[in-house]
Short mmCIF file of C-alpha atoms in Angstrom, two decimals:
data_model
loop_
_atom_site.label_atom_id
_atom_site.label_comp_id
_atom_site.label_asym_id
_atom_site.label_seq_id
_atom_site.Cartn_x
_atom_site.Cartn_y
_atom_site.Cartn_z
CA UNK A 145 -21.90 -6.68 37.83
CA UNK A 146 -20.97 -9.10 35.36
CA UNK A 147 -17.10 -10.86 34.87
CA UNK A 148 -15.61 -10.83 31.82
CA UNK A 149 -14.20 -14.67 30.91
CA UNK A 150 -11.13 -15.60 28.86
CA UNK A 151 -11.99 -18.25 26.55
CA UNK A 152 -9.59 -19.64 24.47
CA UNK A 153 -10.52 -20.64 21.14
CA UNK A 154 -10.53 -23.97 21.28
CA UNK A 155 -13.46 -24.28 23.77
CA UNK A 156 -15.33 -21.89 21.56
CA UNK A 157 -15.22 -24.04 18.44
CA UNK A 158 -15.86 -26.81 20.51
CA UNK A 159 -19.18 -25.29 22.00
CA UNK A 160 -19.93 -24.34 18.40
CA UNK A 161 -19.52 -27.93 17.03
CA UNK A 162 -21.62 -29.44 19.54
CA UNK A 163 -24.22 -26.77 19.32
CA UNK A 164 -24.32 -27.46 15.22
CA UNK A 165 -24.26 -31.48 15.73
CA UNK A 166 -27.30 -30.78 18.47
CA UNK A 167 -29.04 -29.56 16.21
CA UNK A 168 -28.35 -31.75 12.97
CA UNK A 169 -29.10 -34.82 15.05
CA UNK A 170 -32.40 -32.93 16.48
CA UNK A 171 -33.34 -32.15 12.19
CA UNK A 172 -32.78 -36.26 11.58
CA UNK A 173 -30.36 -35.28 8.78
CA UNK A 174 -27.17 -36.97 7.93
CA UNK A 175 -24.11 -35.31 7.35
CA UNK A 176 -24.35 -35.80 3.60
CA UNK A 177 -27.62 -34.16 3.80
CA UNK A 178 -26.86 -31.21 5.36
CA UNK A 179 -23.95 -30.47 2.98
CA UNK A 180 -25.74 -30.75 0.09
CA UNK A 181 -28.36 -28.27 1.93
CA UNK A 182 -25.60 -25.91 2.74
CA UNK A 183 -23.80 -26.36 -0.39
CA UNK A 184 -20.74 -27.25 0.99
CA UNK A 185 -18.66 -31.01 0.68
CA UNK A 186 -19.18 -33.67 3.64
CA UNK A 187 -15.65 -33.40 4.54
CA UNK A 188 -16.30 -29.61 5.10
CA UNK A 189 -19.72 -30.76 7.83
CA UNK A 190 -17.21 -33.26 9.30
CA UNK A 191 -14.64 -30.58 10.09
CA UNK A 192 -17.44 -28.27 11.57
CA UNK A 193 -18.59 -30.91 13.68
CA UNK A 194 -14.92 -31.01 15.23
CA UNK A 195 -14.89 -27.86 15.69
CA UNK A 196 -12.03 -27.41 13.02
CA UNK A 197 -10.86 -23.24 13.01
CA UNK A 198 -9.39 -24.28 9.51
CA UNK A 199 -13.00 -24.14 8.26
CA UNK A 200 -14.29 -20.49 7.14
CA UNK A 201 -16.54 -18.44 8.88
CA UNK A 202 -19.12 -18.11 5.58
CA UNK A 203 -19.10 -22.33 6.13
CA UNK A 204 -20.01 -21.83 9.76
CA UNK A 205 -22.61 -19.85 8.56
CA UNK A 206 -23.70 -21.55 5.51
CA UNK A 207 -24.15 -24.83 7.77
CA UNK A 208 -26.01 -22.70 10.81
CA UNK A 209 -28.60 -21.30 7.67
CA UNK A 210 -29.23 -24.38 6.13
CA UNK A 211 -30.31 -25.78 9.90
CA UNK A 212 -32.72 -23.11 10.50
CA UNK A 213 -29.76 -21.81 12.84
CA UNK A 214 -27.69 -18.51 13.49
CA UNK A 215 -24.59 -17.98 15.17
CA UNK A 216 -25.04 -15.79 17.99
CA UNK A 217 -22.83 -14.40 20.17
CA UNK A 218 -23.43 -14.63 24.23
CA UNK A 219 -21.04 -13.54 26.93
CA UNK A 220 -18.23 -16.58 27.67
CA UNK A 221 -18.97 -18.65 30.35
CA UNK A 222 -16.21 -20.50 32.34
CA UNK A 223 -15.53 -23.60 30.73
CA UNK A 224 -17.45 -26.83 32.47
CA UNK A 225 -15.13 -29.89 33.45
CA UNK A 226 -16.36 -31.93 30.42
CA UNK A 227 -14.97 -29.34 28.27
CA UNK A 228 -11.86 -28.92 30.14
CA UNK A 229 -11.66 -32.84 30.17
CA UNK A 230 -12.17 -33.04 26.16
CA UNK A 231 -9.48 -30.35 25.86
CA UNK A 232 -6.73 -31.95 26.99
CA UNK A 233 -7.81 -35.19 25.34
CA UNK A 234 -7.60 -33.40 21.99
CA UNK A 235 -3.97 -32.87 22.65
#
């Protein structure tokens, strides 16, 4: 029997930014580079990478496309201390 989490919204970003830096770093491409592959400014790749909910979803995706990426969605898991840690340092 499975639990259903809670996760706030915050750690999900967060997850998602790390997951999309992962895998930029892992490519060898700068930031610059990967806007310009997913048409979108440098600013807008910086934002991602903070996990920024300001940014639009179609940028999400744009950025997960042009890394050879989706976005997919997985049951929530609780959040690990380093997350909880980087939370409340955000703050």
């Amino acid at each position: 029997m499975s639990t259903i989490v809670d996760m706030d919204s915050k750690t999900a970003f967060s997850r998602l930014a790390d997951q999309i830096r992962s895998i930029r770093l892992q490519r060898g491409l700068t930031q610059a580079q990967l806007a310009e592959r997913a048409h979108v400014s440098r600013l807008t790749v910086i934002a991602i990478e903070k996990g920024s909910p300001s940014v639009s979803a179609s940028s999400y995706v744009e950025v997960a496309c042009a890394l050879g990426a989706e976005i997919n969605l997985v049951p929530a898991r609780m959040p690990t201390l380093e997350e909880v840690k980087k939370l409340f340092a955000d703050e």
